Amino acid sequence: MLSDTVLKALNHQVNEEMYSWYAYTAMANHFDHVALKGFAAWMRTQAQEELGHANRLMDYIRDRGCAIDLQAIKAPPSAWDSPLAAIEAAYKHECHISKCINDLANLASKEGDQTTHTFLHWFINEQIEEEALVDDVVQQLRYVQDSPSGLFMMDRDIAASRPAGGETAA
Ligand code: OFO
């Protein structure tokens, strides 16, 4: 069993991960709308991973004999001024998620719940990759920002840079 405090925090993190899915789906839709199909595909892969994160948390809550408490998912934005603005927003969001996971791991320790603390190691490691991956795209977009041909080439290449469905953290 989980303490009420840890259970509430884990349920809240499910909502954070579902919001990540929602936000990245909105970005994928936006990229599709502005005919950046490569970015749309890349962002859909990212969104799928977020569902995986939410499911991993829900499996854990269930395995510990506790109830999952799904809350409403807030609405994300539906448009961004530029590809750079969208991916910068994604990077900022990943930094927010890293802080959420760290706070959650600290809470589990404070509650003496080493099982949950150990479970969260996967997420701590995953966030290293998540931040780095999105930051790379931010930097590349800064290089090509005023170059339509650069953006076109980047859109062509980015979908292939990340095959659908893969979570890579151990
Ligand atoms: Fe993007 O890592 Fe989950 O939210």
JSON list of C-alpha atoms in Angstrom, two decimals, residues 7-167:
[
{"chain": "A", "resi": 7, "resn": "LEU", "atom": "CA", "xyz": [-0.76, 8.15, -3.64]},
{"chain": "A", "resi": 8, "resn": "LYS", "atom": "CA", "xyz": [-2.12, 11.66, -4.15]},
{"chain": "A", "resi": 9, "resn": "ALA", "atom": "CA", "xyz": [1.20, 12.84, -5.57]},
{"chain": "A", "resi": 10, "resn": "LEU", "atom": "CA", "xyz": [1.42, 9.83, -7.94]},
{"chain": "A", "resi": 11, "resn": "ASN", "atom": "CA", "xyz": [-2.13, 10.43, -9.13]},
{"chain": "A", "resi": 12, "resn": "HIS", "atom": "CA", "xyz": [-1.23, 14.07, -9.73]},
{"chain": "A", "resi": 13, "resn": "GLN", "atom": "CA", "xyz": [1.77, 12.97, -11.80]},
{"chain": "A", "resi": 14, "resn": "VAL", "atom": "CA", "xyz": [-0.54, 10.82, -13.95]},
{"chain": "A", "resi": 15, "resn": "ASN", "atom": "CA", "xyz": [-2.40, 14.04, -14.74]},
{"chain": "A", "resi": 16, "resn": "GLU", "atom": "CA", "xyz": [0.88, 15.84, -15.55]},
{"chain": "A", "resi": 17, "resn": "GLU", "atom": "CA", "xyz": [1.82, 13.05, -17.99]},
{"chain": "A", "resi": 18, "resn": "MET", "atom": "CA", "xyz": [-1.64, 13.11, -19.57]},
{"chain": "A", "resi": 19, "resn": "TYR", "atom": "CA", "xyz": [-1.27, 16.87, -20.00]},
{"chain": "A", "resi": 20, "resn": "SER", "atom": "CA", "xyz": [2.11, 16.24, -21.67]},
{"chain": "A", "resi": 21, "resn": "TRP", "atom": "CA", "xyz": [0.34, 13.89, -24.09]},
{"chain": "A", "resi": 22, "resn": "TYR", "atom": "CA", "xyz": [-2.38, 16.48, -24.71]},
{"chain": "A", "resi": 23, "resn": "ALA", "atom": "CA", "xyz": [0.10, 19.34, -25.22]},
{"chain": "A", "resi": 24, "resn": "TYR", "atom": "CA", "xyz": [2.31, 17.36, -27.63]},
{"chain": "A", "resi": 25, "resn": "THR", "atom": "CA", "xyz": [-0.74, 16.13, -29.53]},
{"chain": "A", "resi": 26, "resn": "ALA", "atom": "CA", "xyz": [-1.80, 19.77, -29.89]},
{"chain": "A", "resi": 27, "resn": "MET", "atom": "CA", "xyz": [1.68, 20.60, -31.21]},
{"chain": "A", "resi": 28, "resn": "ALA", "atom": "CA", "xyz": [1.54, 17.69, -33.66]},
{"chain": "A", "resi": 29, "resn": "ASN", "atom": "CA", "xyz": [-1.85, 18.94, -34.88]},
{"chain": "A", "resi": 30, "resn": "HIS", "atom": "CA", "xyz": [-0.43, 22.45, -35.26]},
{"chain": "A", "resi": 31, "resn": "PHE", "atom": "CA", "xyz": [2.58, 21.21, -37.25]},
{"chain": "A", "resi": 32, "resn": "ASP", "atom": "CA", "xyz": [0.26, 19.21, -39.50]},
{"chain": "A", "resi": 33, "resn": "HIS", "atom": "CA", "xyz": [-1.84, 22.35, -40.01]},
{"chain": "A", "resi": 34, "resn": "VAL", "atom": "CA", "xyz": [1.19, 24.37, -41.16]},
{"chain": "A", "resi": 35, "resn": "ALA", "atom": "CA", "xyz": [2.38, 21.50, -43.42]},
{"chain": "A", "resi": 36, "resn": "LEU", "atom": "CA", "xyz": [5.42, 20.58, -41.34]},
{"chain": "A", "resi": 37, "resn": "LYS", "atom": "CA", "xyz": [4.69, 16.87, -41.54]},
{"chain": "A", "resi": 38, "resn": "GLY", "atom": "CA", "xyz": [8.07, 15.76, -40.22]},
{"chain": "A", "resi": 39, "resn": "PHE", "atom": "CA", "xyz": [7.73, 17.84, -37.08]},
{"chain": "A", "resi": 40, "resn": "ALA", "atom": "CA", "xyz": [4.15, 16.56, -36.71]},
{"chain": "A", "resi": 41, "resn": "ALA", "atom": "CA", "xyz": [5.33, 12.93, -36.86]},
{"chain": "A", "resi": 42, "resn": "TRP", "atom": "CA", "xyz": [8.17, 13.62, -34.41]},
{"chain": "A", "resi": 43, "resn": "MET", "atom": "CA", "xyz": [5.79, 15.28, -31.98]},
{"chain": "A", "resi": 44, "resn": "ARG", "atom": "CA", "xyz": [3.29, 12.41, -32.27]},
{"chain": "A", "resi": 45, "resn": "THR", "atom": "CA", "xyz": [6.04, 10.00, -31.24]},
{"chain": "A", "resi": 46, "resn": "GLN", "atom": "CA", "xyz": [6.76, 12.26, -28.29]},
{"chain": "A", "resi": 47, "resn": "ALA", "atom": "CA", "xyz": [3.06, 12.32, -27.38]},
{"chain": "A", "resi": 48, "resn": "GLN", "atom": "CA", "xyz": [2.89, 8.50, -27.53]},
{"chain": "A", "resi": 49, "resn": "GLU", "atom": "CA", "xyz": [5.77, 8.31, -25.07]},
{"chain": "A", "resi": 50, "resn": "GLU", "atom": "CA", "xyz": [3.85, 10.53, -22.69]},
{"chain": "A", "resi": 51, "resn": "LEU", "atom": "CA", "xyz": [0.94, 8.10, -22.71]},
{"chain": "A", "resi": 52, "resn": "GLY", "atom": "CA", "xyz": [3.49, 5.41, -21.89]},
{"chain": "A", "resi": 53, "resn": "HIS", "atom": "CA", "xyz": [4.65, 7.45, -18.89]},
{"chain": "A", "resi": 54, "resn": "ALA", "atom": "CA", "xyz": [1.08, 7.86, -17.63]},
{"chain": "A", "resi": 55, "resn": "ASN", "atom": "CA", "xyz": [0.43, 4.13, -18.07]},
{"chain": "A", "resi": 56, "resn": "ARG", "atom": "CA", "xyz": [3.64, 3.21, -16.25]},
{"chain": "A", "resi": 57, "resn": "LEU", "atom": "CA", "xyz": [2.52, 5.31, -13.27]},
{"chain": "A", "resi": 58, "resn": "MET", "atom": "CA", "xyz": [-1.01, 3.85, -13.33]},
{"chain": "A", "resi": 59, "resn": "ASP", "atom": "CA", "xyz": [0.37, 0.28, -13.48]},
{"chain": "A", "resi": 60, "resn": "TYR", "atom": "CA", "xyz": [2.47, 1.05, -10.42]},
{"chain": "A", "resi": 61, "resn": "ILE", "atom": "CA", "xyz": [-0.46, 2.52, -8.45]},
{"chain": "A", "resi": 62, "resn": "ARG", "atom": "CA", "xyz": [-2.52, -0.56, -9.32]},
{"chain": "A", "resi": 63, "resn": "ASP", "atom": "CA", "xyz": [0.31, -2.95, -8.42]},
{"chain": "A", "resi": 64, "resn": "ARG", "atom": "CA", "xyz": [0.51, -1.34, -4.99]},
{"chain": "A", "resi": 65, "resn": "GLY", "atom": "CA", "xyz": [-3.17, -2.09, -4.41]},
{"chain": "A", "resi": 66, "resn": "CYS", "atom": "CA", "xyz": [-4.36, 1.50, -4.67]},
{"chain": "A", "resi": 67, "resn": "ALA", "atom": "CA", "xyz": [-6.99, 3.36, -6.68]},
{"chain": "A", "resi": 68, "resn": "ILE", "atom": "CA", "xyz": [-6.23, 5.53, -9.70]},
{"chain": "A", "resi": 69, "resn": "ASP", "atom": "CA", "xyz": [-7.92, 8.91, -9.48]},
{"chain": "A", "resi": 70, "resn": "LEU", "atom": "CA", "xyz": [-8.09, 10.46, -12.95]},
{"chain": "A", "resi": 71, "resn": "GLN", "atom": "CA", "xyz": [-8.59, 14.21, -12.99]},
{"chain": "A", "resi": 72, "resn": "ALA", "atom": "CA", "xyz": [-9.59, 16.60, -15.79]},
{"chain": "A", "resi": 73, "resn": "ILE", "atom": "CA", "xyz": [-6.80, 17.44, -18.23]},
{"chain": "A", "resi": 74, "resn": "LYS", "atom": "CA", "xyz": [-6.41, 21.18, -18.80]},
{"chain": "A", "resi": 75, "resn": "ALA", "atom": "CA", "xyz": [-6.56, 22.43, -22.37]},
{"chain": "A", "resi": 76, "resn": "PRO", "atom": "CA", "xyz": [-3.20, 23.14, -24.04]},
{"chain": "A", "resi": 77, "resn": "PRO", "atom": "CA", "xyz": [-2.62, 25.96, -26.55]},
{"chain": "A", "resi": 78, "resn": "SER", "atom": "CA", "xyz": [-3.55, 25.07, -30.12]},
{"chain": "A", "resi": 79, "resn": "ALA", "atom": "CA", "xyz": [-1.17, 27.32, -32.09]},
{"chain": "A", "resi": 80, "resn": "TRP", "atom": "CA", "xyz": [2.33, 28.76, -31.80]},
{"chain": "A", "resi": 81, "resn": "ASP", "atom": "CA", "xyz": [3.98, 31.71, -33.57]},
{"chain": "A", "resi": 82, "resn": "SER", "atom": "CA", "xyz": [6.76, 29.58, -35.04]},
{"chain": "A", "resi": 83, "resn": "PRO", "atom": "CA", "xyz": [8.23, 26.07, -34.88]},
{"chain": "A", "resi": 84, "resn": "LEU", "atom": "CA", "xyz": [10.87, 27.47, -32.54]},
{"chain": "A", "resi": 85, "resn": "ALA", "atom": "CA", "xyz": [8.22, 28.88, -30.18]},
{"chain": "A", "resi": 86, "resn": "ALA", "atom": "CA", "xyz": [6.47, 25.49, -30.07]},
{"chain": "A", "resi": 87, "resn": "ILE", "atom": "CA", "xyz": [9.60, 23.48, -29.37]},
{"chain": "A", "resi": 88, "resn": "GLU", "atom": "CA", "xyz": [10.82, 26.02, -26.83]},
{"chain": "A", "resi": 89, "resn": "ALA", "atom": "CA", "xyz": [7.48, 25.57, -25.04]},
{"chain": "A", "resi": 90, "resn": "ALA", "atom": "CA", "xyz": [8.02, 21.79, -25.13]},
{"chain": "A", "resi": 91, "resn": "TYR", "atom": "CA", "xyz": [11.50, 22.22, -23.64]},
{"chain": "A", "resi": 92, "resn": "LYS", "atom": "CA", "xyz": [10.16, 24.44, -20.86]},
{"chain": "A", "resi": 93, "resn": "HIS", "atom": "CA", "xyz": [7.49, 21.83, -20.18]},
{"chain": "A", "resi": 94, "resn": "GLU", "atom": "CA", "xyz": [10.07, 19.02, -19.96]},
{"chain": "A", "resi": 95, "resn": "CYS", "atom": "CA", "xyz": [12.02, 21.07, -17.38]},
{"chain": "A", "resi": 96, "resn": "HIS", "atom": "CA", "xyz": [8.77, 21.44, -15.41]},
{"chain": "A", "resi": 97, "resn": "ILE", "atom": "CA", "xyz": [8.20, 17.66, -15.57]},
{"chain": "A", "resi": 98, "resn": "SER", "atom": "CA", "xyz": [11.77, 17.01, -14.39]},
{"chain": "A", "resi": 99, "resn": "LYS", "atom": "CA", "xyz": [11.07, 19.18, -11.35]},
{"chain": "A", "resi": 100, "resn": "CYS", "atom": "CA", "xyz": [7.76, 17.35, -10.71]},
{"chain": "A", "resi": 101, "resn": "ILE", "atom": "CA", "xyz": [9.53, 13.98, -10.79]},
{"chain": "A", "resi": 102, "resn": "ASN", "atom": "CA", "xyz": [12.31, 15.18, -8.51]},
{"chain": "A", "resi": 103, "resn": "ASP", "atom": "CA", "xyz": [9.78, 16.62, -6.05]},
{"chain": "A", "resi": 104, "resn": "LEU", "atom": "CA", "xyz": [7.88, 13.33, -6.15]},
{"chain": "A", "resi": 105, "resn": "ALA", "atom": "CA", "xyz": [11.03, 11.30, -5.47]},
{"chain": "A", "resi": 106, "resn": "ASN", "atom": "CA", "xyz": [11.93, 13.62, -2.57]},
{"chain": "A", "resi": 107, "resn": "LEU", "atom": "CA", "xyz": [8.42, 13.25, -1.17]},
{"chain": "A", "resi": 108, "resn": "ALA", "atom": "CA", "xyz": [8.63, 9.44, -1.36]},
{"chain": "A", "resi": 109, "resn": "SER", "atom": "CA", "xyz": [11.93, 9.54, 0.55]},
{"chain": "A", "resi": 110, "resn": "LYS", "atom": "CA", "xyz": [10.52, 11.89, 3.15]},
{"chain": "A", "resi": 111, "resn": "GLU", "atom": "CA", "xyz": [7.61, 9.46, 3.64]},
{"chain": "A", "resi": 112, "resn": "GLY", "atom": "CA", "xyz": [10.07, 6.58, 4.04]},
{"chain": "A", "resi": 113, "resn": "ASP", "atom": "CA", "xyz": [8.71, 4.96, 0.86]},
{"chain": "A", "resi": 114, "resn": "GLN", "atom": "CA", "xyz": [11.87, 3.55, -0.70]},
{"chain": "A", "resi": 115, "resn": "THR", "atom": "CA", "xyz": [9.86, 1.33, -3.07]},
{"chain": "A", "resi": 116, "resn": "THR", "atom": "CA", "xyz": [8.29, 4.35, -4.75]},
{"chain": "A", "resi": 117, "resn": "HIS", "atom": "CA", "xyz": [11.59, 6.21, -4.64]},
{"chain": "A", "resi": 118, "resn": "THR", "atom": "CA", "xyz": [13.27, 3.34, -6.51]},
{"chain": "A", "resi": 119, "resn": "PHE", "atom": "CA", "xyz": [10.36, 3.07, -8.96]},
{"chain": "A", "resi": 120, "resn": "LEU", "atom": "CA", "xyz": [10.84, 6.76, -9.81]},
{"chain": "A", "resi": 121, "resn": "HIS", "atom": "CA", "xyz": [14.49, 6.23, -10.83]},
{"chain": "A", "resi": 122, "resn": "TRP", "atom": "CA", "xyz": [13.28, 5.22, -14.29]},
{"chain": "A", "resi": 123, "resn": "PHE", "atom": "CA", "xyz": [11.52, 8.57, -14.66]},
{"chain": "A", "resi": 124, "resn": "ILE", "atom": "CA", "xyz": [14.52, 10.51, -13.33]},
{"chain": "A", "resi": 125, "resn": "ASN", "atom": "CA", "xyz": [16.71, 8.88, -16.00]},
{"chain": "A", "resi": 126, "resn": "GLU", "atom": "CA", "xyz": [14.05, 9.33, -18.68]},
{"chain": "A", "resi": 127, "resn": "GLN", "atom": "CA", "xyz": [13.94, 13.07, -18.02]},
{"chain": "A", "resi": 128, "resn": "ILE", "atom": "CA", "xyz": [17.66, 13.40, -18.84]},
{"chain": "A", "resi": 129, "resn": "GLU", "atom": "CA", "xyz": [16.88, 12.06, -22.30]},
{"chain": "A", "resi": 130, "resn": "GLU", "atom": "CA", "xyz": [13.63, 14.00, -22.68]},
{"chain": "A", "resi": 131, "resn": "GLU", "atom": "CA", "xyz": [15.25, 17.35, -21.91]},
{"chain": "A", "resi": 132, "resn": "ALA", "atom": "CA", "xyz": [18.31, 16.65, -24.10]},
{"chain": "A", "resi": 133, "resn": "LEU", "atom": "CA", "xyz": [16.23, 15.48, -27.05]},
{"chain": "A", "resi": 134, "resn": "VAL", "atom": "CA", "xyz": [14.01, 18.57, -27.10]},
{"chain": "A", "resi": 135, "resn": "ASP", "atom": "CA", "xyz": [16.90, 20.94, -26.39]},
{"chain": "A", "resi": 136, "resn": "ASP", "atom": "CA", "xyz": [18.73, 19.58, -29.47]},
{"chain": "A", "resi": 137, "resn": "VAL", "atom": "CA", "xyz": [15.75, 20.48, -31.63]},
{"chain": "A", "resi": 138, "resn": "VAL", "atom": "CA", "xyz": [15.54, 23.97, -30.07]},
{"chain": "A", "resi": 139, "resn": "GLN", "atom": "CA", "xyz": [19.20, 24.58, -30.92]},
{"chain": "A", "resi": 140, "resn": "GLN", "atom": "CA", "xyz": [18.84, 23.26, -34.47]},
{"chain": "A", "resi": 141, "resn": "LEU", "atom": "CA", "xyz": [15.79, 25.48, -35.03]},
{"chain": "A", "resi": 142, "resn": "ARG", "atom": "CA", "xyz": [17.79, 28.48, -33.84]},
{"chain": "A", "resi": 143, "resn": "TYR", "atom": "CA", "xyz": [20.34, 27.73, -36.59]},
{"chain": "A", "resi": 144, "resn": "VAL", "atom": "CA", "xyz": [17.72, 27.61, -39.34]},
{"chain": "A", "resi": 145, "resn": "GLN", "atom": "CA", "xyz": [15.21, 30.11, -37.96]},
{"chain": "A", "resi": 146, "resn": "ASP", "atom": "CA", "xyz": [15.35, 32.58, -40.86]},
{"chain": "A", "resi": 147, "resn": "SER", "atom": "CA", "xyz": [16.00, 30.00, -43.55]},
{"chain": "A", "resi": 148, "resn": "PRO", "atom": "CA", "xyz": [12.91, 28.42, -45.18]},
{"chain": "A", "resi": 149, "resn": "SER", "atom": "CA", "xyz": [15.12, 25.92, -47.00]},
{"chain": "A", "resi": 150, "resn": "GLY", "atom": "CA", "xyz": [16.83, 25.00, -43.73]},
{"chain": "A", "resi": 151, "resn": "LEU", "atom": "CA", "xyz": [13.44, 24.46, -42.09]},
{"chain": "A", "resi": 152, "resn": "PHE", "atom": "CA", "xyz": [12.29, 22.37, -45.05]},
{"chain": "A", "resi": 153, "resn": "MET", "atom": "CA", "xyz": [15.36, 20.13, -44.77]},
{"chain": "A", "resi": 154, "resn": "MET", "atom": "CA", "xyz": [14.97, 19.85, -41.01]},
{"chain": "A", "resi": 155, "resn": "ASP", "atom": "CA", "xyz": [11.31, 18.88, -41.40]},
{"chain": "A", "resi": 156, "resn": "ARG", "atom": "CA", "xyz": [12.34, 16.19, -43.89]},
{"chain": "A", "resi": 157, "resn": "ASP", "atom": "CA", "xyz": [15.00, 14.76, -41.56]},
{"chain": "A", "resi": 158, "resn": "ILE", "atom": "CA", "xyz": [13.38, 15.03, -38.13]},
{"chain": "A", "resi": 159, "resn": "ALA", "atom": "CA", "xyz": [10.73, 12.33, -38.56]},
{"chain": "A", "resi": 160, "resn": "ALA", "atom": "CA", "xyz": [13.42, 9.78, -39.44]},
{"chain": "A", "resi": 161, "resn": "SER", "atom": "CA", "xyz": [15.52, 10.83, -36.43]},
{"chain": "A", "resi": 162, "resn": "ARG", "atom": "CA", "xyz": [13.09, 9.19, -34.05]},
{"chain": "A", "resi": 163, "resn": "PRO", "atom": "CA", "xyz": [11.21, 6.07, -35.11]},
{"chain": "A", "resi": 164, "resn": "ALA", "atom": "CA", "xyz": [7.69, 5.81, -33.68]},
{"chain": "A", "resi": 165, "resn": "GLY", "atom": "CA", "xyz": [7.08, 4.16, -30.35]},
{"chain": "A", "resi": 166, "resn": "GLY", "atom": "CA", "xyz": [10.51, 3.92, -28.75]},
{"chain": "A", "resi": 167, "resn": "GLU", "atom": "CA", "xyz": [11.21, 4.61, -25.08]}
]
